[in-house]
Amino acid sequence: MSIKLKLLRVQAGLTLEELAQATDLTRSYVSKLERGISTPSVGAALKLAKALHVQVEEVFAESSDSDPVLISRAEAKTTDARPKTPRVVSGASPDRRMVAFVLTPTEEPVRNHPMSNHKGEELLYVLKGRISLQLAGRVELLNAGDSAHFNSSIPHKITSVGKQQASVLLVVAQDES
């Protein structure tokens, strides 16, 4: 993902500083994303995609083609214990406003990883484990099978809680703007 982000930035003719300013992210954070040291939150990825004038799946995954039916195959299991990059399971092609991800949130809030906020709505469904959903000053604990639907302009962050690594399906419906 890191090489791809840098390539998208260079193709857009932006410097690191210009991309950071366009996304309201710090230059340091964008640099860490490009070097593969950090993984962007969904909110950060949406901001990056908008600034780079690409679909959000191009930041995380392969671009979709013009097929009206999108199939996303399960990934091969790995023994890597590190949290995975959010996986796009349904993309935001030009005629669609929704994008769906499967996330494996970290166990502890990541330093310098700001709360996400962006235009639109989010629906999250806990597939396994337990998460803490921080919505501005409010914190909700959600277990497997629980869901939350909220206005994504509210600052929010998802954190895994407990011994079992959590997995979350997150669907973002973006405002057209």
Phi, psi and omega in degrees: 000323185298314179296321181296318180297316180296318178299315178299320179295314180296318178298329179280354179073029182252145171277168177301317180297317180296320178293319178300314180295320182292337184252357185059030174251159179283153177300320180299316181294316179296321177299317178296323177296315181295327180273358178079012180281326179237158176246132183289146171291168177299318179299317178295319180296321178296319178295317179299314181299318180296315181293328181270356180059045177229166174286148185300330179294339176290335177285322183261323192215192179288149177291146177275156176265195186272007179298129181289346178248122181252124178248131177239113182280150177298145178280153175293141179291140177239162178265004180292124183275349181291149176300140182275157172297142176307135182258123177287121178255345172206126188268167177262081177286167187306331182263011180233148180255355184253149171222138182240138181233152164251122183249149168240090184298153177286162181284331180233147177302136181278131177299148179059018177252095188294159173295144179278148167199140183196167179290148176117201180229156175230144172234124176238145181227123181281114180281317177206157179080202182221141180232160169251124177252113178263122179240099188054242181269000183263141178234128178240134174264126182238137179256170177309131181096343178279157178219164175216141179231124185208162175288120187282003172282346174286126178303133186213156179206142180246131179228138176287140180233136176097182185285325181278130176296128181281156174223134187227135169268123181238123178246124181247124173255112185272141173291146177277106178198000000 
